[in-house]
Structure formats: C-alpha cells, structure tokens
mmCIF file of C-alpha atoms in Angstrom:
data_model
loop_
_atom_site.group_PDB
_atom_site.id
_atom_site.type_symbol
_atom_site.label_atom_id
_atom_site.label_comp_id
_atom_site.label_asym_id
_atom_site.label_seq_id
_atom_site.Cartn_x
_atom_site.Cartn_y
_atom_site.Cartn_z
ATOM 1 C CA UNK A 15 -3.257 89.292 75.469
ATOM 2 C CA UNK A 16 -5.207 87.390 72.631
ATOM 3 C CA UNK A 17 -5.159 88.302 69.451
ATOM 4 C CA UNK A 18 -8.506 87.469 67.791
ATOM 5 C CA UNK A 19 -9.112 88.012 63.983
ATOM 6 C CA UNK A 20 -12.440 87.454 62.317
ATOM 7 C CA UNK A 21 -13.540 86.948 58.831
ATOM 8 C CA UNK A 22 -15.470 88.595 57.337
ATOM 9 C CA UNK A 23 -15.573 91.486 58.723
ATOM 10 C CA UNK A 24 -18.637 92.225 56.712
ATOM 11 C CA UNK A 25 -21.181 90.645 54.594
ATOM 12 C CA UNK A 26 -24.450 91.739 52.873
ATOM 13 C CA UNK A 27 -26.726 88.167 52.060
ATOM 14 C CA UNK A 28 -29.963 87.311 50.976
ATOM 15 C CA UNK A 29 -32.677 86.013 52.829
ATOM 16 C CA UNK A 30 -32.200 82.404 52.886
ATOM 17 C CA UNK A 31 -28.772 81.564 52.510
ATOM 18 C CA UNK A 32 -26.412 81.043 54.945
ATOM 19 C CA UNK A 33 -22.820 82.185 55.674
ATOM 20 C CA UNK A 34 -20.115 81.057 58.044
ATOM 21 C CA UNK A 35 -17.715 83.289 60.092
ATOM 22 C CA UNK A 36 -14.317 82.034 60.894
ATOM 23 C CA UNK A 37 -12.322 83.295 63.916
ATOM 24 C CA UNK A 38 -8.837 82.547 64.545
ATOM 25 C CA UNK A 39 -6.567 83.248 67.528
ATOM 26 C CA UNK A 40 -3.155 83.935 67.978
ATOM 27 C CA UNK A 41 -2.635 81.689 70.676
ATOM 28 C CA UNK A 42 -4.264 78.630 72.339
ATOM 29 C CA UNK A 43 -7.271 79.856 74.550
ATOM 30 C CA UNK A 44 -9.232 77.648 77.078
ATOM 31 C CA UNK A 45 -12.596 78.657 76.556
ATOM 32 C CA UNK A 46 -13.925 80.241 72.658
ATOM 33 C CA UNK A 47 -17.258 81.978 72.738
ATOM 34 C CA UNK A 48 -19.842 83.277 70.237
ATOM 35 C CA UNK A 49 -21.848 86.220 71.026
ATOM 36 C CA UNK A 50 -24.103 88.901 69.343
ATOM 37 C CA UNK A 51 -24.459 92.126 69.176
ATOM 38 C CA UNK A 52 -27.824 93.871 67.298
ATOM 39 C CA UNK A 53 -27.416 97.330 66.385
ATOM 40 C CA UNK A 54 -27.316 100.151 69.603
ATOM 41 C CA UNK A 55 -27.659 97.187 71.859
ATOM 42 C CA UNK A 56 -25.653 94.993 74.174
ATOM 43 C CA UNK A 57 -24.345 91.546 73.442
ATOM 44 C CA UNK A 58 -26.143 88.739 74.058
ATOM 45 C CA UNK A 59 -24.102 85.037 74.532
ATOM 46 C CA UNK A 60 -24.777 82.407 71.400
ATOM 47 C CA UNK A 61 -22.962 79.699 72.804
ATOM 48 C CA UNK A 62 -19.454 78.216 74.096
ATOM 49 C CA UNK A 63 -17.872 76.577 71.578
ATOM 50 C CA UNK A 64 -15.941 73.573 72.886
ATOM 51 C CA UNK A 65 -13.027 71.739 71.124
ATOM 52 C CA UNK A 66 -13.883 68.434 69.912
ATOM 53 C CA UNK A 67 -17.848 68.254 70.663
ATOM 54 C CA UNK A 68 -20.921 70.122 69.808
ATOM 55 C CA UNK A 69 -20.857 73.694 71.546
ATOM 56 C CA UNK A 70 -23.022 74.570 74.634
ATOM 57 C CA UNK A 71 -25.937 77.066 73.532
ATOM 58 C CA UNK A 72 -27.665 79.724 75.794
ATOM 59 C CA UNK A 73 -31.303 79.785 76.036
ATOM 60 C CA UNK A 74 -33.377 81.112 72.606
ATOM 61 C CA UNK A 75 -30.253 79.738 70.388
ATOM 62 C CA UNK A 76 -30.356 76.399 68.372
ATOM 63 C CA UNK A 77 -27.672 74.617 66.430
ATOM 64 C CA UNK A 78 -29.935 74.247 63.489
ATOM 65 C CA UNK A 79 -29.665 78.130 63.283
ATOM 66 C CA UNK A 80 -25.941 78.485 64.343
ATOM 67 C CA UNK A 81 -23.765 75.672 63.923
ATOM 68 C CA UNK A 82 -20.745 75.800 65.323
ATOM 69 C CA UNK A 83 -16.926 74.442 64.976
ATOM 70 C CA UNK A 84 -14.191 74.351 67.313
ATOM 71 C CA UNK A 85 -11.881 71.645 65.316
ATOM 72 C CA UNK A 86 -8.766 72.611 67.595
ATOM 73 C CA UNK A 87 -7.918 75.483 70.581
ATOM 74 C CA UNK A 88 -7.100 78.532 68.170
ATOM 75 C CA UNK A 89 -9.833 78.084 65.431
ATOM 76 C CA UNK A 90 -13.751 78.591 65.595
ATOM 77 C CA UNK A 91 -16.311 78.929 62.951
ATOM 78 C CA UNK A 92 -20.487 80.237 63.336
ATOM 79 C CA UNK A 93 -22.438 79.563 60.631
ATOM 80 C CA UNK A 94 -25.660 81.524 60.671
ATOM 81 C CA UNK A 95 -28.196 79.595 58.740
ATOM 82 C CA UNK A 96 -30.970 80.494 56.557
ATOM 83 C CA UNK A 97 -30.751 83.720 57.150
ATOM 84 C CA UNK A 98 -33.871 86.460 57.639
ATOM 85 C CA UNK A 99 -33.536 90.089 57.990
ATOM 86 C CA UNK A 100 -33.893 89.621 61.945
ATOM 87 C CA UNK A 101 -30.365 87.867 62.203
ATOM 88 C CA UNK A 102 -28.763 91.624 60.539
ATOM 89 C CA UNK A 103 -26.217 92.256 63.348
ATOM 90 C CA UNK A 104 -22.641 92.223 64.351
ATOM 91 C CA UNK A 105 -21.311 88.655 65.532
ATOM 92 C CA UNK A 106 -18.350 88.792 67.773
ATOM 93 C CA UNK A 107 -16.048 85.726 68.367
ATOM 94 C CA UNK A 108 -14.524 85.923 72.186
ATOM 95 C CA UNK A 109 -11.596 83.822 74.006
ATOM 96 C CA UNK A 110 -10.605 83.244 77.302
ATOM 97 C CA UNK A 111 -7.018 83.740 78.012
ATOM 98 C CA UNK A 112 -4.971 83.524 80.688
ATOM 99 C CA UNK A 113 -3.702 81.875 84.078
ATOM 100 C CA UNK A 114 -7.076 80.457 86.381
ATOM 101 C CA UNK A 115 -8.610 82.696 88.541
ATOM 102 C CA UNK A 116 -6.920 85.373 86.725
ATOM 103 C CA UNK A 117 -8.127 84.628 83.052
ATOM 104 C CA UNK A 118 -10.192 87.602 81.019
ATOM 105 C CA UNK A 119 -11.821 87.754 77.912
ATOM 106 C CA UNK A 120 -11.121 89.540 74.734
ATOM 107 C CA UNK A 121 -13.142 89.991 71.451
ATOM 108 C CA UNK A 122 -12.858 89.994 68.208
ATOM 109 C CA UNK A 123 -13.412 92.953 65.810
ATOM 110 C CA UNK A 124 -17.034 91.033 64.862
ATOM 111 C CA UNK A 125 -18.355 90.689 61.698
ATOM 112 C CA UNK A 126 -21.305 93.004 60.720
ATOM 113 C CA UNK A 127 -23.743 91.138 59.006
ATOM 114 C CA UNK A 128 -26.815 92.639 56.939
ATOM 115 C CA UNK A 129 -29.865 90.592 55.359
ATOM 116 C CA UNK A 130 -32.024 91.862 53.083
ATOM 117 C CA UNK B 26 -31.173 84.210 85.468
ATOM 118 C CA UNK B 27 -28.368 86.241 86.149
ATOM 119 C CA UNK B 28 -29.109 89.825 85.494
ATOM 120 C CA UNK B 29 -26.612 92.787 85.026
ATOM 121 C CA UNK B 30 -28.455 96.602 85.637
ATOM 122 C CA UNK B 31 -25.963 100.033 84.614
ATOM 123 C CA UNK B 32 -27.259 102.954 84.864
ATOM 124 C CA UNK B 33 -27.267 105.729 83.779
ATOM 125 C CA UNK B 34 -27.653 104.142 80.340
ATOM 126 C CA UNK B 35 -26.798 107.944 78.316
ATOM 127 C CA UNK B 36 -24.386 110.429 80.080
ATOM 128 C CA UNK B 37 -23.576 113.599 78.741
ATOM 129 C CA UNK B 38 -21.217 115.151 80.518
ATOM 130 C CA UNK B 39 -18.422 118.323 80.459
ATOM 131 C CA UNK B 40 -14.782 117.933 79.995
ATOM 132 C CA UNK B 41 -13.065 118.588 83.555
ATOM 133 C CA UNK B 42 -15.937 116.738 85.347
ATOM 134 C CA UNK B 43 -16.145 113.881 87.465
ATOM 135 C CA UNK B 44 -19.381 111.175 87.274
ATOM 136 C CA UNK B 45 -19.894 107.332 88.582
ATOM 137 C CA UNK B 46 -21.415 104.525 85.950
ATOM 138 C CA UNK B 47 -23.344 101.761 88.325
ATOM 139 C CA UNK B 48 -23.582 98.068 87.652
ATOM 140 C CA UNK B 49 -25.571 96.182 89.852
ATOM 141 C CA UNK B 50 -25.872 92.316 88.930
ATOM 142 C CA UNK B 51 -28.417 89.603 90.765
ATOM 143 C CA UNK B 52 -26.587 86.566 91.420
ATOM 144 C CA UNK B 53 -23.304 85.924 93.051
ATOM 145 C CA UNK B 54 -20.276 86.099 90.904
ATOM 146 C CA UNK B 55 -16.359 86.854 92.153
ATOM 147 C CA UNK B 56 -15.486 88.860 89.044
ATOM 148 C CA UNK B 57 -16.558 91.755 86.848
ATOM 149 C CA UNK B 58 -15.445 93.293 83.773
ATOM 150 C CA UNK B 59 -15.534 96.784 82.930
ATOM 151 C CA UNK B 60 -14.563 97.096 78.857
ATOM 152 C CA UNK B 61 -15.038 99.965 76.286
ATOM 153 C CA UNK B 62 -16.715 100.223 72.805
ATOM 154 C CA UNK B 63 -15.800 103.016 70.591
ATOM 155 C CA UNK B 64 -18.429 103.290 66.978
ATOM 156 C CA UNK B 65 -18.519 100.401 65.062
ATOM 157 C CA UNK B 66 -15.440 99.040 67.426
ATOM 158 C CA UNK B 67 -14.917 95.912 69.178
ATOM 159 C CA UNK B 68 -14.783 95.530 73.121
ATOM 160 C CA UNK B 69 -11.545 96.845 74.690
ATOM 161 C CA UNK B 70 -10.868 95.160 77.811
ATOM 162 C CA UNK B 71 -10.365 97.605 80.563
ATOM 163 C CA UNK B 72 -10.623 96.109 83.819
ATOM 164 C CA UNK B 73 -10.964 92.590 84.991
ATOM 165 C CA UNK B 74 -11.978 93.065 89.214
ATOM 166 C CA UNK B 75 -11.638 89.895 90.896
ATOM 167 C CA UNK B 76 -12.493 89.949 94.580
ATOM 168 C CA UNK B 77 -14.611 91.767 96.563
ATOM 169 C CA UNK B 78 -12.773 95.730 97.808
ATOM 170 C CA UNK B 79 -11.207 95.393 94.248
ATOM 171 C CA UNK B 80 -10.247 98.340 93.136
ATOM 172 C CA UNK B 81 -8.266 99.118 89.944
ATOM 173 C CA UNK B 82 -7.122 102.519 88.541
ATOM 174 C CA UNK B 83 -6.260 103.507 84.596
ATOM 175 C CA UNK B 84 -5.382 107.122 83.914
ATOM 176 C CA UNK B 85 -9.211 108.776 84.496
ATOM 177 C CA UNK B 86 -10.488 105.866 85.186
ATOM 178 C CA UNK B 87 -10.960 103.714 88.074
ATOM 179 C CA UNK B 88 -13.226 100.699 88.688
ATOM 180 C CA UNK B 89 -14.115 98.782 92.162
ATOM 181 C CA UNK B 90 -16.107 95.572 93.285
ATOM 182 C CA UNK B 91 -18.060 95.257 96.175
ATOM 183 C CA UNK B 92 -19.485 92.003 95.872
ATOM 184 C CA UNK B 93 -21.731 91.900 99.281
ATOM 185 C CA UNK B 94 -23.613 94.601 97.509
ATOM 186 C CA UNK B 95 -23.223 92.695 94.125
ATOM 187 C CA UNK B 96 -22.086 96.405 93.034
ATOM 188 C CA UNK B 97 -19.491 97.399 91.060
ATOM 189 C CA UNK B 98 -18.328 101.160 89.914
ATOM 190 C CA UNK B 99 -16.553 102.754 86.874
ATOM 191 C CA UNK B 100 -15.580 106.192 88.429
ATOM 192 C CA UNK B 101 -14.102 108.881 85.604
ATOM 193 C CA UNK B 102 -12.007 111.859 86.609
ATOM 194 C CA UNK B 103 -11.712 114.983 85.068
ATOM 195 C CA UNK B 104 -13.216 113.607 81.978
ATOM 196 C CA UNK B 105 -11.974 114.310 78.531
ATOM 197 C CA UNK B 106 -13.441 114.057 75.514
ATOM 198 C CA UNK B 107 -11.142 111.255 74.549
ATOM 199 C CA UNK B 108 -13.023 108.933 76.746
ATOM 200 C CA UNK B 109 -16.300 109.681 74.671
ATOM 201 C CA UNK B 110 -17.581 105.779 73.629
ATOM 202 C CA UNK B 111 -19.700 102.937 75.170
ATOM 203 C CA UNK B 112 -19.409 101.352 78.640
ATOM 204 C CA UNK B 113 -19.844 98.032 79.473
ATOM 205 C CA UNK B 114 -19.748 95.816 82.747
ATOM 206 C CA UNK B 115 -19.992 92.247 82.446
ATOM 207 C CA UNK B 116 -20.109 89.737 85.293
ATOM 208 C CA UNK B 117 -18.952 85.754 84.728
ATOM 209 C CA UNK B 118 -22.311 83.127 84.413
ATOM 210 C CA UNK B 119 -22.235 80.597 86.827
ATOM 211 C CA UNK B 120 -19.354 78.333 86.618
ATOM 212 C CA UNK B 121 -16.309 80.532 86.905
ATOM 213 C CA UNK B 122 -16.756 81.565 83.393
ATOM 214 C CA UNK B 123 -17.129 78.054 81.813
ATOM 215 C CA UNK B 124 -20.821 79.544 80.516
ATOM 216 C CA UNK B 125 -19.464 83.238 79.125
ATOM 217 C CA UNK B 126 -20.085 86.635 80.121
ATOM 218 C CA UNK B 127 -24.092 87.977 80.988
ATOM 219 C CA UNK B 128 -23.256 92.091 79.928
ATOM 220 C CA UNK B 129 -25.099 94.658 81.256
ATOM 221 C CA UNK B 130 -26.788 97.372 78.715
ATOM 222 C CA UNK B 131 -24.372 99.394 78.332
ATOM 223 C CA UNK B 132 -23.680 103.347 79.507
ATOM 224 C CA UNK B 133 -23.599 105.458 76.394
ATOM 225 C CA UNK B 134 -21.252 108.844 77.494
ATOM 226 C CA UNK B 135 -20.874 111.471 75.684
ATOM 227 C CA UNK B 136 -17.791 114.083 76.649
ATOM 228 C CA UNK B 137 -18.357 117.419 75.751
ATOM 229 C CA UNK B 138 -15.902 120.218 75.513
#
C-alpha cells in the first residue's frame, strides 16, 4: 500500500496569511486528492489534483482559495490562502493506488491547521 | 448529487456484543469503502467491496455490498473495546473514482467493558 507523508503536520497562522501543505508519496499513484476534514465531522473532497494541469475542484472550492500543485506522480502541494478562522481544520492529502478495478485509496496523516 | 446516509451516527455498545453500522448511498456506484479513524488519526483503510454480494471478513469485522439496494453493511462481532474509534463508508463519485470519494458522516462507537 501507499505510503503518504504530509507536512506539516500542524500549524497555528494568522488570519490572512497563507500556508502551503506538501504531501509526498512513496510510490507513483494514478489519481492524488485533497480533502478536508473540520473538527467532529466527515471529510469533504477539495479537489483532484492532476499532474501537469490545474486540478479539478468540487463544488464550493476555488483555486484562488486553494491552489494546488501536482508537478510529477508522487508529489502534491495545497496552499490554503488568506486564511480566516473558518478554514481551522485538518487537511488530508489522499492517493489512489493500485491495479484498475481493484485500486483503493489511502490518506495521509493530515495536517491540523488552526487560525486565529 | 451523490449522497452517502450511516446510521446510527453514535453507538455505544458492550464488549461481547454484536451490532450492524448502515450505509445507504443515492446514486449508482460498483464500490464502497469501509475505513477507520481512531482520535486525531488518519483514515485506515479497511475494506474496499467491489461488486454487488461482496462480502469481506477481518477478525470482528465483516463488511458486504448489495448494490441493487445501494446498501452496504459493517457487521462487528463480539465487540471489544479495541475496536472503539470512528466509522466511515465511502462510495466512488461518478467516474470510477476519477472525481474522489463522497464519505458518509461517519458512525461514532464507543466499546464499553
């Protein structure tokens, strides 16, 4: 199976500035996601972030606010821009791995993120 | 929009017992996941079901798929307080997973001795 490191694995900010997460995988991985998690809740999909072009976002998330990398098939970054106390949650990098039809996903250990 | 229901959402439950976690989802999809979150954990990937009659079994736990019913089932036997943590079933977006995972809620359990 994958195995997906993040970093940081925690940061306190300020409202207003921005920081980027980096996630990095052992091995090369089809697909790369970006989710998030608030706290006590479920995780929501950010976007897909695709190798070479801009990454596909889900509905309510805009690259202005999360820009994302994918600059080759092991390496992803999410920046999380100008940051407000609302975007204080855990962000957890994900990759697809394995043969089609038969591929699962595994996460990262996310990077909790608090803005004051 | 593809929607994933579990229920119950909090289970508190005795060592030695036996209980059922639901997850009903909306649209049609081939494959759920079934993973576990222990406190201020990432996901561990438990099951991955596949087809419909899936049916996969890991110590206490066992998971199936029916997906006429667009139902799947995390079944725990004699439960022990080592499986105390966060369940959660996820089903593939449209696309064969090109789009991510939509996750259900999640099934909070708590194992009691």
């Amino acid at each position: 199976s994958a195995v997906i490191s993040q970093k940081p694995s925690r940061d306190i900010c300020q409202r207003g500035t921005s920081l980027t997460i980096q996630c990095q995988v052992d091995s090369q991985v089809t697909m790369m996601f970006w989710y998030r998690q608030q706290p006590g809740q479920s995780l929501t999909l950010i976007a897909t972030a695709n190798q070479g072009s801009e990454a596909t976002y889900e509905s309510g998330f805009v690259i202005d606010k999360f820009p994302i990398s994918r600059p080759n098939l092991t390496f992803s970054t999410l920046t999380v821009s100008n940051m407000s106390p609302e975007d204080s949650s855990i962000y957890l990098c994900s990759a697809r791995q394995g043969l089609a039809g038969k591929d699962t996903q595994y996460f990262g250990p996310g990077t909790r993120l608090t803005v004051l | 929009e593809l929607k994933v229901e579990q229920n119950p959402l909090f289970l508190s439950m005795q060592e030695g017992k036996n209980y059922t976690i639901y997850c009903n989802y909306s649209t049609t999809s081939d494959r759920l996941y079934w993973y576990r979150q222990d406190p201020g954990k990432s996901l561990e990937s438990l099951f991955v079901l596949l087809s419909n009659g899936a049916v996969k079994q890991e110590g206490r736990l066992m998971a199936s798929l029916d997906t006429k019913a667009r139902l799947s089932t995390l079944h725990i036997t004699a439960a022990v307080h080592d499986l105390s943590a966060t369940y959660f079933c996820a089903v593939d977006s449209e696309g064969g997973g090109a789009d991510g995972l939509t996750f259900g809620k999640g099934t909070h359990l708590i194992i009691q001795p």
